Amino acid sequence: MAKILTIEDDELISGDIVRTLKTRGFAVDVARTGRDGMAKVMTGDYDLVTLDRMLPDLDGLTIVTTMRGVGMETPVLVMSAMTEVDQRIQGLRAGGDDYLTKPFSPDEMIVRIEVLLRRRQRGGTAETMLRNGALELDLVKRKVMYRERRLELQPTEFRVLEFMMRHAGQVLTRTMIFEAVWGCRFDPGTNLIDVHVGRLRKKVDQPGERPLIRTIRGSGYLFG
């Protein structure tokens, strides 16, 4: 069972986070101040840390930079109402492994946590090839093959497919795809996701075979 430390000063938010994590089988500790969080995280007894940036006694990123400065590689999911692109970049550059903006979906939080934990379990080994049945995506050569036939994808289509393949079997919302691929906050008025997924489907889904990309009405997309 993975053990998670949640550093969050808002009692309602931390309560929601803890309940969600516990229902998914995680063990959870809570710190309500930065200093308490720093003391707990330095025990090295956690598999992952969720961290609010705006703590009452210090900037949450101070905890991340301190961890990285002493060689701690525990994954950190930064969770903050600070949503500007430069603020998210600052969080990642400080040593955060992912950045989730508030308010967020509990399901999205769980997906991001699961991804970070899987990455840690692989011991940081970089994947160079993603596979799903006869479909192969080569991250080094930047090419996609289906039964030894190369599929010609545009750069953005490649990134969308990579994100979907890394999260195969999970329902991906338009917000998740947009923020992962375009790197900025999702605009509900844009149809960029639908356009790119539609183009990708025409290239990836093969005639006579079960579609790899499916629309989950009211939720998003499911790959695999």
Short mmCIF file of N, CA and C in Angstrom, two decimals, residues 75-195:
data_model
loop_
_atom_site.label_atom_id
_atom_site.label_comp_id
_atom_site.label_asym_id
_atom_site.label_seq_id
_atom_site.Cartn_x
_atom_site.Cartn_y
_atom_site.Cartn_z
N PRO A 75 8.14 11.60 -5.42
CA PRO A 75 7.30 12.38 -6.35
C PRO A 75 6.46 13.40 -5.60
N VAL A 76 6.33 14.59 -6.20
CA VAL A 76 5.53 15.67 -5.60
C VAL A 76 4.49 16.14 -6.61
N LEU A 77 3.23 16.09 -6.22
CA LEU A 77 2.14 16.65 -7.01
C LEU A 77 1.76 17.99 -6.39
N VAL A 78 2.10 19.08 -7.07
CA VAL A 78 1.77 20.41 -6.58
C VAL A 78 0.31 20.69 -6.93
N MET A 79 -0.46 21.18 -5.94
CA MET A 79 -1.88 21.44 -6.14
C MET A 79 -2.14 22.88 -5.71
N SER A 80 -2.61 23.72 -6.64
CA SER A 80 -2.69 25.13 -6.30
C SER A 80 -3.77 25.86 -7.11
N ALA A 81 -4.28 26.94 -6.51
CA ALA A 81 -5.22 27.82 -7.20
C ALA A 81 -4.46 28.81 -8.08
N MET A 82 -3.13 28.79 -8.02
CA MET A 82 -2.30 29.64 -8.87
C MET A 82 -2.21 28.96 -10.25
N THR A 83 -2.94 29.52 -11.21
CA THR A 83 -3.17 28.79 -12.46
C THR A 83 -2.44 29.35 -13.68
N GLU A 84 -1.75 30.48 -13.54
CA GLU A 84 -1.08 31.05 -14.70
C GLU A 84 0.04 30.13 -15.18
N VAL A 85 0.31 30.18 -16.47
CA VAL A 85 1.32 29.30 -17.05
C VAL A 85 2.67 29.46 -16.37
N ASP A 86 3.09 30.72 -16.14
CA ASP A 86 4.41 30.93 -15.54
C ASP A 86 4.45 30.41 -14.10
N GLN A 87 3.31 30.43 -13.40
CA GLN A 87 3.27 29.90 -12.03
C GLN A 87 3.40 28.37 -12.04
N ARG A 88 2.78 27.73 -13.03
CA ARG A 88 2.89 26.27 -13.13
C ARG A 88 4.31 25.87 -13.53
N ILE A 89 4.89 26.65 -14.44
CA ILE A 89 6.27 26.38 -14.84
C ILE A 89 7.20 26.52 -13.64
N GLN A 90 6.96 27.54 -12.83
CA GLN A 90 7.78 27.75 -11.63
C GLN A 90 7.68 26.54 -10.70
N GLY A 91 6.46 26.00 -10.55
CA GLY A 91 6.28 24.84 -9.69
C GLY A 91 7.02 23.62 -10.19
N LEU A 92 7.03 23.41 -11.50
CA LEU A 92 7.73 22.27 -12.08
C LEU A 92 9.24 22.46 -12.03
N ARG A 93 9.69 23.67 -12.28
CA ARG A 93 11.13 23.93 -12.24
C ARG A 93 11.70 23.84 -10.83
N ALA A 94 10.85 24.09 -9.84
CA ALA A 94 11.31 23.99 -8.45
C ALA A 94 11.56 22.54 -8.05
N GLY A 95 11.02 21.60 -8.85
CA GLY A 95 11.22 20.19 -8.53
C GLY A 95 9.94 19.39 -8.44
N GLY A 96 8.79 20.06 -8.66
CA GLY A 96 7.52 19.34 -8.67
C GLY A 96 7.46 18.41 -9.87
N ASP A 97 6.84 17.25 -9.69
CA ASP A 97 6.74 16.28 -10.79
C ASP A 97 5.49 16.50 -11.63
N ASP A 98 4.48 17.14 -11.06
CA ASP A 98 3.25 17.44 -11.79
C ASP A 98 2.59 18.60 -11.08
N TYR A 99 1.68 19.27 -11.78
CA TYR A 99 1.03 20.46 -11.23
C TYR A 99 -0.46 20.38 -11.55
N LEU A 100 -1.30 20.36 -10.53
CA LEU A 100 -2.74 20.25 -10.69
C LEU A 100 -3.39 21.52 -10.18
N THR A 101 -4.19 22.18 -11.03
CA THR A 101 -4.80 23.44 -10.64
C THR A 101 -6.14 23.21 -9.94
N LYS A 102 -6.41 24.04 -8.95
CA LYS A 102 -7.67 23.99 -8.21
C LYS A 102 -8.69 24.92 -8.87
N PRO A 103 -9.98 24.53 -8.86
CA PRO A 103 -10.53 23.26 -8.36
C PRO A 103 -10.24 22.13 -9.35
N PHE A 104 -10.18 20.90 -8.84
CA PHE A 104 -9.85 19.78 -9.70
C PHE A 104 -10.79 18.62 -9.45
N SER A 105 -10.86 17.73 -10.41
CA SER A 105 -11.68 16.53 -10.28
C SER A 105 -10.93 15.51 -9.45
N PRO A 106 -11.59 14.86 -8.48
CA PRO A 106 -10.93 13.80 -7.71
C PRO A 106 -10.39 12.70 -8.60
N ASP A 107 -11.11 12.37 -9.67
CA ASP A 107 -10.64 11.32 -10.58
C ASP A 107 -9.35 11.74 -11.27
N GLU A 108 -9.26 13.02 -11.65
CA GLU A 108 -8.03 13.49 -12.29
C GLU A 108 -6.87 13.44 -11.31
N MET A 109 -7.11 13.81 -10.06
CA MET A 109 -6.06 13.74 -9.04
C MET A 109 -5.54 12.31 -8.91
N ILE A 110 -6.47 11.35 -8.85
CA ILE A 110 -6.07 9.95 -8.70
C ILE A 110 -5.27 9.48 -9.89
N VAL A 111 -5.68 9.84 -11.10
CA VAL A 111 -4.95 9.43 -12.30
C VAL A 111 -3.53 9.97 -12.26
N ARG A 112 -3.37 11.24 -11.91
CA ARG A 112 -2.04 11.84 -11.87
C ARG A 112 -1.16 11.18 -10.80
N ILE A 113 -1.75 10.86 -9.67
CA ILE A 113 -1.01 10.18 -8.60
C ILE A 113 -0.58 8.79 -9.06
N GLU A 114 -1.48 8.06 -9.70
CA GLU A 114 -1.15 6.72 -10.18
C GLU A 114 -0.01 6.75 -11.19
N VAL A 115 -0.02 7.76 -12.07
CA VAL A 115 1.05 7.89 -13.06
C VAL A 115 2.39 8.14 -12.38
N LEU A 116 2.42 9.03 -11.39
CA LEU A 116 3.66 9.34 -10.68
C LEU A 116 4.18 8.13 -9.91
N LEU A 117 3.27 7.37 -9.32
CA LEU A 117 3.69 6.17 -8.57
C LEU A 117 4.23 5.11 -9.51
N ARG A 118 3.60 4.93 -10.68
CA ARG A 118 4.10 3.95 -11.65
C ARG A 118 5.48 4.35 -12.13
N ARG A 119 5.67 5.64 -12.36
CA ARG A 119 6.97 6.13 -12.82
C ARG A 119 8.04 5.84 -11.78
N ARG A 120 7.68 6.00 -10.51
CA ARG A 120 8.65 5.73 -9.44
C ARG A 120 8.96 4.24 -9.35
N GLN A 121 7.94 3.41 -9.52
CA GLN A 121 8.14 1.97 -9.44
C GLN A 121 9.05 1.46 -10.55
N ARG A 122 9.07 2.18 -11.69
CA ARG A 122 9.96 1.78 -12.77
C ARG A 122 11.39 2.20 -12.49
N GLY A 123 11.58 2.87 -11.34
CA GLY A 123 12.93 3.28 -10.96
C GLY A 123 13.50 4.38 -11.82
N GLY A 124 12.57 5.14 -12.45
CA GLY A 124 13.03 6.26 -13.26
C GLY A 124 13.52 5.86 -14.62
N THR A 125 13.38 4.58 -14.99
CA THR A 125 13.84 4.15 -16.30
C THR A 125 12.99 4.80 -17.38
N ALA A 126 13.60 5.42 -18.33
CA ALA A 126 12.87 6.11 -19.39
C ALA A 126 12.35 5.12 -20.42
N GLU A 127 11.07 5.25 -20.73
CA GLU A 127 10.51 4.42 -21.77
C GLU A 127 10.87 5.02 -23.13
N THR A 128 11.19 4.17 -24.08
CA THR A 128 11.47 4.66 -25.43
C THR A 128 10.44 4.13 -26.43
N MET A 129 9.62 3.16 -26.02
CA MET A 129 8.63 2.58 -26.91
C MET A 129 7.33 2.31 -26.14
N LEU A 130 6.22 2.78 -26.70
CA LEU A 130 4.91 2.50 -26.14
C LEU A 130 4.19 1.56 -27.10
N ARG A 131 3.52 0.55 -26.56
CA ARG A 131 2.84 -0.43 -27.42
C ARG A 131 1.43 -0.69 -26.93
N ASN A 132 0.54 -0.88 -27.88
CA ASN A 132 -0.82 -1.32 -27.58
C ASN A 132 -1.25 -2.21 -28.74
N GLY A 133 -1.20 -3.51 -28.54
CA GLY A 133 -1.49 -4.44 -29.62
C GLY A 133 -0.48 -4.28 -30.74
N ALA A 134 -0.98 -4.06 -31.95
CA ALA A 134 -0.10 -3.91 -33.12
C ALA A 134 0.39 -2.48 -33.30
N LEU A 135 -0.05 -1.57 -32.43
CA LEU A 135 0.33 -0.16 -32.54
C LEU A 135 1.58 0.10 -31.70
N GLU A 136 2.59 0.72 -32.30
CA GLU A 136 3.83 1.04 -31.60
C GLU A 136 4.19 2.51 -31.80
N LEU A 137 4.55 3.16 -30.69
CA LEU A 137 4.96 4.56 -30.75
C LEU A 137 6.40 4.65 -30.25
N ASP A 138 7.30 5.07 -31.13
CA ASP A 138 8.73 5.17 -30.81
C ASP A 138 9.03 6.60 -30.39
N LEU A 139 9.37 6.79 -29.09
CA LEU A 139 9.61 8.12 -28.55
C LEU A 139 10.94 8.72 -28.99
N VAL A 140 11.88 7.87 -29.36
CA VAL A 140 13.19 8.35 -29.80
C VAL A 140 13.15 8.79 -31.26
N LYS A 141 12.64 7.91 -32.11
CA LYS A 141 12.58 8.20 -33.55
C LYS A 141 11.35 9.03 -33.93
N ARG A 142 10.46 9.22 -32.95
CA ARG A 142 9.25 10.02 -33.15
C ARG A 142 8.42 9.48 -34.31
N LYS A 143 8.17 8.19 -34.29
CA LYS A 143 7.36 7.60 -35.35
C LYS A 143 6.37 6.61 -34.76
N VAL A 144 5.29 6.38 -35.51
CA VAL A 144 4.24 5.46 -35.09
C VAL A 144 4.07 4.39 -36.16
N MET A 145 4.06 3.13 -35.72
CA MET A 145 3.94 2.01 -36.65
C MET A 145 2.71 1.17 -36.30
N TYR A 146 2.06 0.68 -37.36
CA TYR A 146 0.96 -0.28 -37.17
C TYR A 146 1.19 -1.44 -38.12
N ARG A 147 1.48 -2.61 -37.57
CA ARG A 147 1.80 -3.80 -38.36
C ARG A 147 2.83 -3.48 -39.44
N GLU A 148 3.93 -2.88 -39.01
CA GLU A 148 5.08 -2.56 -39.87
C GLU A 148 4.76 -1.50 -40.92
N ARG A 149 3.62 -0.82 -40.77
CA ARG A 149 3.29 0.29 -41.68
C ARG A 149 3.35 1.59 -40.88
N ARG A 150 4.09 2.54 -41.40
CA ARG A 150 4.26 3.81 -40.67
C ARG A 150 3.03 4.69 -40.84
N LEU A 151 2.56 5.25 -39.71
CA LEU A 151 1.45 6.19 -39.73
C LEU A 151 2.02 7.61 -39.67
N GLU A 152 1.61 8.43 -40.60
CA GLU A 152 2.14 9.79 -40.67
C GLU A 152 1.30 10.71 -39.77
N LEU A 153 1.87 11.11 -38.65
CA LEU A 153 1.18 11.98 -37.70
C LEU A 153 1.82 13.35 -37.65
N GLN A 154 0.99 14.37 -37.45
CA GLN A 154 1.50 15.70 -37.19
C GLN A 154 2.04 15.74 -35.74
N PRO A 155 2.95 16.68 -35.43
CA PRO A 155 3.54 16.73 -34.07
C PRO A 155 2.52 16.75 -32.94
N THR A 156 1.45 17.54 -33.09
CA THR A 156 0.45 17.60 -32.02
C THR A 156 -0.31 16.28 -31.93
N GLU A 157 -0.61 15.66 -33.06
CA GLU A 157 -1.27 14.35 -33.05
C GLU A 157 -0.40 13.32 -32.35
N PHE A 158 0.90 13.40 -32.57
CA PHE A 158 1.84 12.48 -31.91
C PHE A 158 1.77 12.65 -30.40
N ARG A 159 1.75 13.90 -29.93
CA ARG A 159 1.72 14.16 -28.49
C ARG A 159 0.39 13.70 -27.87
N VAL A 160 -0.70 13.91 -28.60
CA VAL A 160 -2.00 13.45 -28.10
C VAL A 160 -2.00 11.93 -27.98
N LEU A 161 -1.49 11.25 -29.00
CA LEU A 161 -1.45 9.78 -28.97
C LEU A 161 -0.54 9.29 -27.86
N GLU A 162 0.62 9.93 -27.68
CA GLU A 162 1.53 9.54 -26.60
C GLU A 162 0.83 9.63 -25.25
N PHE A 163 0.13 10.74 -25.02
CA PHE A 163 -0.56 10.92 -23.74
C PHE A 163 -1.63 9.85 -23.55
N MET A 164 -2.38 9.56 -24.62
CA MET A 164 -3.42 8.54 -24.52
C MET A 164 -2.83 7.15 -24.26
N MET A 165 -1.73 6.82 -24.93
CA MET A 165 -1.13 5.51 -24.75
C MET A 165 -0.53 5.35 -23.35
N ARG A 166 -0.01 6.43 -22.80
CA ARG A 166 0.54 6.37 -21.44
C ARG A 166 -0.58 6.17 -20.40
N HIS A 167 -1.81 6.52 -20.78
CA HIS A 167 -2.94 6.41 -19.86
C HIS A 167 -4.00 5.47 -20.43
N ALA A 168 -3.56 4.45 -21.13
CA ALA A 168 -4.49 3.49 -21.73
C ALA A 168 -5.40 2.88 -20.65
N GLY A 169 -6.68 2.76 -20.99
CA GLY A 169 -7.63 2.17 -20.06
C GLY A 169 -8.24 3.15 -19.08
N GLN A 170 -7.82 4.42 -19.14
CA GLN A 170 -8.35 5.44 -18.23
C GLN A 170 -9.14 6.47 -19.03
N VAL A 171 -10.26 6.90 -18.48
CA VAL A 171 -11.05 7.94 -19.14
C VAL A 171 -10.31 9.27 -19.01
N LEU A 172 -10.02 9.90 -20.14
CA LEU A 172 -9.27 11.15 -20.16
C LEU A 172 -10.19 12.29 -20.54
N THR A 173 -10.31 13.27 -19.66
CA THR A 173 -11.16 14.42 -19.96
C THR A 173 -10.46 15.33 -20.95
N ARG A 174 -11.24 16.20 -21.56
CA ARG A 174 -10.65 17.17 -22.50
C ARG A 174 -9.67 18.09 -21.78
N THR A 175 -9.99 18.42 -20.53
CA THR A 175 -9.08 19.27 -19.73
C THR A 175 -7.73 18.59 -19.54
N MET A 176 -7.74 17.31 -19.19
CA MET A 176 -6.49 16.57 -18.98
C MET A 176 -5.65 16.54 -20.24
N ILE A 177 -6.29 16.25 -21.37
CA ILE A 177 -5.55 16.17 -22.63
C ILE A 177 -5.00 17.53 -23.02
N PHE A 178 -5.83 18.56 -22.90
CA PHE A 178 -5.41 19.90 -23.31
C PHE A 178 -4.22 20.39 -22.48
N GLU A 179 -4.31 20.25 -21.16
CA GLU A 179 -3.25 20.76 -20.30
C GLU A 179 -1.96 19.96 -20.47
N ALA A 180 -2.08 18.65 -20.75
CA ALA A 180 -0.89 17.82 -20.93
C ALA A 180 -0.20 18.10 -22.25
N VAL A 181 -0.98 18.32 -23.31
CA VAL A 181 -0.42 18.46 -24.66
C VAL A 181 -0.09 19.91 -25.00
N TRP A 182 -1.01 20.82 -24.66
CA TRP A 182 -0.78 22.23 -25.01
C TRP A 182 -0.09 23.00 -23.90
N GLY A 183 -0.11 22.47 -22.67
CA GLY A 183 0.61 23.08 -21.57
C GLY A 183 -0.01 24.34 -21.03
N CYS A 184 -1.30 24.55 -21.25
CA CYS A 184 -1.96 25.73 -20.69
C CYS A 184 -3.37 25.36 -20.25
N ARG A 185 -4.02 26.29 -19.59
CA ARG A 185 -5.34 26.02 -19.02
C ARG A 185 -6.38 25.81 -20.12
N PHE A 186 -7.23 24.83 -19.91
CA PHE A 186 -8.24 24.45 -20.90
C PHE A 186 -9.30 25.52 -21.04
N ASP A 187 -9.64 25.85 -22.30
CA ASP A 187 -10.73 26.76 -22.61
C ASP A 187 -11.92 25.93 -23.06
N PRO A 188 -13.01 25.87 -22.28
CA PRO A 188 -14.16 25.02 -22.64
C PRO A 188 -14.75 25.37 -24.00
N GLY A 189 -14.45 26.58 -24.50
CA GLY A 189 -15.01 27.00 -25.77
C GLY A 189 -14.25 26.50 -26.99
N THR A 190 -13.10 25.90 -26.77
CA THR A 190 -12.30 25.46 -27.91
C THR A 190 -12.68 24.05 -28.34
N ASN A 191 -12.55 23.79 -29.65
CA ASN A 191 -12.81 22.44 -30.16
C ASN A 191 -11.52 21.77 -30.63
N LEU A 192 -10.37 22.30 -30.16
CA LEU A 192 -9.07 21.75 -30.57
C LEU A 192 -8.96 20.26 -30.28
N ILE A 193 -9.42 19.85 -29.10
CA ILE A 193 -9.30 18.43 -28.72
C ILE A 193 -10.08 17.56 -29.68
N ASP A 194 -11.33 17.94 -29.94
CA ASP A 194 -12.18 17.13 -30.82
C ASP A 194 -11.60 17.05 -32.23
N VAL A 195 -11.06 18.18 -32.72
CA VAL A 195 -10.48 18.20 -34.07
C VAL A 195 -9.28 17.26 -34.15
#
